[in-house]
PDB file of C-alpha atoms in Angstrom:
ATOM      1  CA  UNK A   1       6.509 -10.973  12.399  1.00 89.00           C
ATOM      2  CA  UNK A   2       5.558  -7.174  12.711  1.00 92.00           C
ATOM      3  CA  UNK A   3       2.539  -5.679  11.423  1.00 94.00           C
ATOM      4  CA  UNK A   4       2.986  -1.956  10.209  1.00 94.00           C
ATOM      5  CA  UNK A   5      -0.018  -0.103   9.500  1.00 97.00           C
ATOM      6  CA  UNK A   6      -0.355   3.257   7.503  1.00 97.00           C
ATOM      7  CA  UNK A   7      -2.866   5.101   5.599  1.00 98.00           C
ATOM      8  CA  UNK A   8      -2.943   6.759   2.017  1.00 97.00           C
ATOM      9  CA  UNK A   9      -5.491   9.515   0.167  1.00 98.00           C
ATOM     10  CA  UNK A  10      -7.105   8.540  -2.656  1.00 98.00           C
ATOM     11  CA  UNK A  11      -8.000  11.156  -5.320  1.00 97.00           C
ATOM     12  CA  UNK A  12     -11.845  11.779  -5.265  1.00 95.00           C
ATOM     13  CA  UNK A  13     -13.747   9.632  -7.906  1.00 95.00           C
ATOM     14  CA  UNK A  14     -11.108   6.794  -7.916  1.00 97.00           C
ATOM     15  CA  UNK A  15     -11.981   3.683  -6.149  1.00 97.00           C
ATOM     16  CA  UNK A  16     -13.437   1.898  -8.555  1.00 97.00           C
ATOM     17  CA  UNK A  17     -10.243   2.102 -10.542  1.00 97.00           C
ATOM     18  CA  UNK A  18      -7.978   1.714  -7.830  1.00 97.00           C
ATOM     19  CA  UNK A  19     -10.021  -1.435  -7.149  1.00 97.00           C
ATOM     20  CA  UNK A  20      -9.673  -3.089 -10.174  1.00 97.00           C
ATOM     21  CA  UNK A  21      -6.294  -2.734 -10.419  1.00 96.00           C
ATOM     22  CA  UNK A  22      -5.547  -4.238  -7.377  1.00 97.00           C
ATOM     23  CA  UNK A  23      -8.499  -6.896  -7.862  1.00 97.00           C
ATOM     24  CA  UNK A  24      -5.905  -7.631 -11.053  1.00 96.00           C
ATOM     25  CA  UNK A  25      -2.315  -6.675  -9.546  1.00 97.00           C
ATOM     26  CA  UNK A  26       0.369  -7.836 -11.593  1.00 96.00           C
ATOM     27  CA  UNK A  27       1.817 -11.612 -10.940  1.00 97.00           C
ATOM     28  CA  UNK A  28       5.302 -10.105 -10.445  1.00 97.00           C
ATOM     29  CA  UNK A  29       4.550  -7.464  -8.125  1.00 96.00           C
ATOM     30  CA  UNK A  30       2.446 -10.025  -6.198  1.00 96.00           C
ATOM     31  CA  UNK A  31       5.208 -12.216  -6.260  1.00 96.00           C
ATOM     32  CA  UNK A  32       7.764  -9.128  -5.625  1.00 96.00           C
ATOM     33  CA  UNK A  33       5.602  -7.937  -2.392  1.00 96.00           C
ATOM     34  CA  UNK A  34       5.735 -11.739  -0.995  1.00 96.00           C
ATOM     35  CA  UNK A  35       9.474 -11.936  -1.709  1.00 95.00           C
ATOM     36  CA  UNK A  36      10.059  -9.369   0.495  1.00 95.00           C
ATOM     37  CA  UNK A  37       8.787 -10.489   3.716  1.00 95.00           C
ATOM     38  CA  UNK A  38       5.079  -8.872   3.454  1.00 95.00           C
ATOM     39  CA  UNK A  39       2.293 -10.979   3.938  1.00 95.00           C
ATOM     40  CA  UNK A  40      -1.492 -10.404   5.313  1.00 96.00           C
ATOM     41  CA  UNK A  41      -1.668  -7.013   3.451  1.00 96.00           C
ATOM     42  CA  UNK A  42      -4.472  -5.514   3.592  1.00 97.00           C
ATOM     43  CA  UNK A  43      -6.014  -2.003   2.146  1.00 97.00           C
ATOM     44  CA  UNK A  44      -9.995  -0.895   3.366  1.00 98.00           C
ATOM     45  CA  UNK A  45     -11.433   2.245   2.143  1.00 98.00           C
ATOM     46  CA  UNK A  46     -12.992   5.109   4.362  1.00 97.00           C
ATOM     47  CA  UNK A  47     -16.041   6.710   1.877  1.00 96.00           C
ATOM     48  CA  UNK A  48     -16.423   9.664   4.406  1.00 96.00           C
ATOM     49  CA  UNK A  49     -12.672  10.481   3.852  1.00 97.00           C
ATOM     50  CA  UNK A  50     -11.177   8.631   0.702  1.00 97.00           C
ATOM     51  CA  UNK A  51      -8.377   7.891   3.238  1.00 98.00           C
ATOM     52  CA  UNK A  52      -7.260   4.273   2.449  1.00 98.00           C
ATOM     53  CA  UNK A  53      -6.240   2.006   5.514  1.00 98.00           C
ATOM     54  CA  UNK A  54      -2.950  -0.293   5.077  1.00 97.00           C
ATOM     55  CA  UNK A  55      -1.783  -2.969   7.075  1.00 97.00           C
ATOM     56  CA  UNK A  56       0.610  -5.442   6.387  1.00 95.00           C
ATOM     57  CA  UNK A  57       2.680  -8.102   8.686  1.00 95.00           C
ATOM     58  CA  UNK A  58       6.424  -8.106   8.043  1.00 95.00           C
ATOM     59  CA  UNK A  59       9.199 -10.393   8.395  1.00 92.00           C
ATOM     60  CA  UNK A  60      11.670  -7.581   8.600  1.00 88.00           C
ATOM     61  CA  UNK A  61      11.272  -3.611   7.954  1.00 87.00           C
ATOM     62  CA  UNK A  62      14.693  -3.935   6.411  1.00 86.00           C
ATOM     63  CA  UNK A  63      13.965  -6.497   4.064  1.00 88.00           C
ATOM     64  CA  UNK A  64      10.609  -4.817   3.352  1.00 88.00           C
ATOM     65  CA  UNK A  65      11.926  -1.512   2.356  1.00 87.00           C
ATOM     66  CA  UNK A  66      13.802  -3.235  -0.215  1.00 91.00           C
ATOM     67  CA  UNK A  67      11.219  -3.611  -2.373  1.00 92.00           C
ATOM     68  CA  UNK A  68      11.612   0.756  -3.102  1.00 90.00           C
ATOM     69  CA  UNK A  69      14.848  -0.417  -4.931  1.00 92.00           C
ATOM     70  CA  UNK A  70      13.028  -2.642  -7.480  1.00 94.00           C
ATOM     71  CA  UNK A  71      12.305  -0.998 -11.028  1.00 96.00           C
ATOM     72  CA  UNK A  72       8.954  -3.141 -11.056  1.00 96.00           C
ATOM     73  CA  UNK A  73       7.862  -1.451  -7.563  1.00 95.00           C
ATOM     74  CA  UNK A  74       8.730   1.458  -9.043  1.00 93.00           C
ATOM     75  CA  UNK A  75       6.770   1.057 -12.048  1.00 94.00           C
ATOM     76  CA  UNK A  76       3.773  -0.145  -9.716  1.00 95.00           C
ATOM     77  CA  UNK A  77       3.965   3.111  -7.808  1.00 93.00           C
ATOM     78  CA  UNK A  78       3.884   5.337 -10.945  1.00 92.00           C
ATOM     79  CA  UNK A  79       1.345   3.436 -12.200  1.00 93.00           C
ATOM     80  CA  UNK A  80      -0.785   4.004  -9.350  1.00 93.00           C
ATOM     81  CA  UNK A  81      -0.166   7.512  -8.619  1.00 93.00           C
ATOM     82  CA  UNK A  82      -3.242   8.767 -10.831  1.00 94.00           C
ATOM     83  CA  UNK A  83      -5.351   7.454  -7.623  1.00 96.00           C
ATOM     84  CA  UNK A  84      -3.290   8.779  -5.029  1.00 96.00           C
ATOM     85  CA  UNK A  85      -2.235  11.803  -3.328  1.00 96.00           C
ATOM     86  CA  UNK A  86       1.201  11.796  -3.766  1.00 93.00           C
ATOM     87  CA  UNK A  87       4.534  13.686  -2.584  1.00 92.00           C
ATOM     88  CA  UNK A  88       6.947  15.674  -4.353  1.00 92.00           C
ATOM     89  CA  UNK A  89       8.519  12.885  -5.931  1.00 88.00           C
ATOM     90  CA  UNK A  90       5.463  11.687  -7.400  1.00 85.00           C
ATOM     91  CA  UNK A  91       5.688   8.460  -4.907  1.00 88.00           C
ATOM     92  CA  UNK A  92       2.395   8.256  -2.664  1.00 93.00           C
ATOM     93  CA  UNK A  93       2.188   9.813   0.867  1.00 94.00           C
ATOM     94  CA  UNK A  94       1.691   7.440   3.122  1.00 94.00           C
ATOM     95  CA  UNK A  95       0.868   8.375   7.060  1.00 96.00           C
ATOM     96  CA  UNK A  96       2.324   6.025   9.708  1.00 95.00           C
ATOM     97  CA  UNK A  97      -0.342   4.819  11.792  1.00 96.00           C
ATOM     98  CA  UNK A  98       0.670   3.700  15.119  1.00 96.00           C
ATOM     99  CA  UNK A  99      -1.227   0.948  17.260  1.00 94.00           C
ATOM    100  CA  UNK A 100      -2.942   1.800  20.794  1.00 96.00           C
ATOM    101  CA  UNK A 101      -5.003  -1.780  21.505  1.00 95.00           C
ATOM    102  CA  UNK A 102      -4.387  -5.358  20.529  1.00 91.00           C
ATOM    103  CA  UNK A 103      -6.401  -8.085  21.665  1.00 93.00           C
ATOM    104  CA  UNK A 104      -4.755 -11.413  21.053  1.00 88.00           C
TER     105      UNK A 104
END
């Protein structure tokens, strides 16, 4: 297991939203997320920045990045780019965040 960690912008106004709609994600894409290896994920919220914190642990990255081929992914992501800052290609941009301490 891996665990990747990345953060996201959320549009000003929006975490209430954003919230519920993960407090209610979908079965599938629940189910989806699982099948592909994630587990432990994980999203906290920074109020001074509206940057979003992401971490996840992975079985593989390959696997993982699988998901991005799956129509109901995609549908997720559109459905959730209203809250996010996004890239050209309307999916959200997402900053790698790379680890400098663990403490087993």
């Amino acid at each position: 297991m891996k665990r990747i960690a990345f953060k996201l912008k959320l549009r000003p106004g929006r975490l209430a939203e954003y919230t519920r709609r993960h407090d209610e994600i979908w079965p599938e894409m629940a189910s989806l997320i699982r099948a592909s290896g994630v587990s432990d994920f994980r999203i906290w919220h920074d109020p001074d920045t509206d940057f979003l914190f992401c971490s996840q642990l992975r079985e593989d990255d390959a696997r993982a990045d699988l998901i991005r081929s799956e129509a109901l992914w995609r549908r997720w992501q559109a459905d959730m780019a209203e809250f996010l800052v996004t890239r050209p290609d309307g999916l959200p941009q997402r900053w790698p965040l790379n680890q400098v301490f663990h403490l087993p």
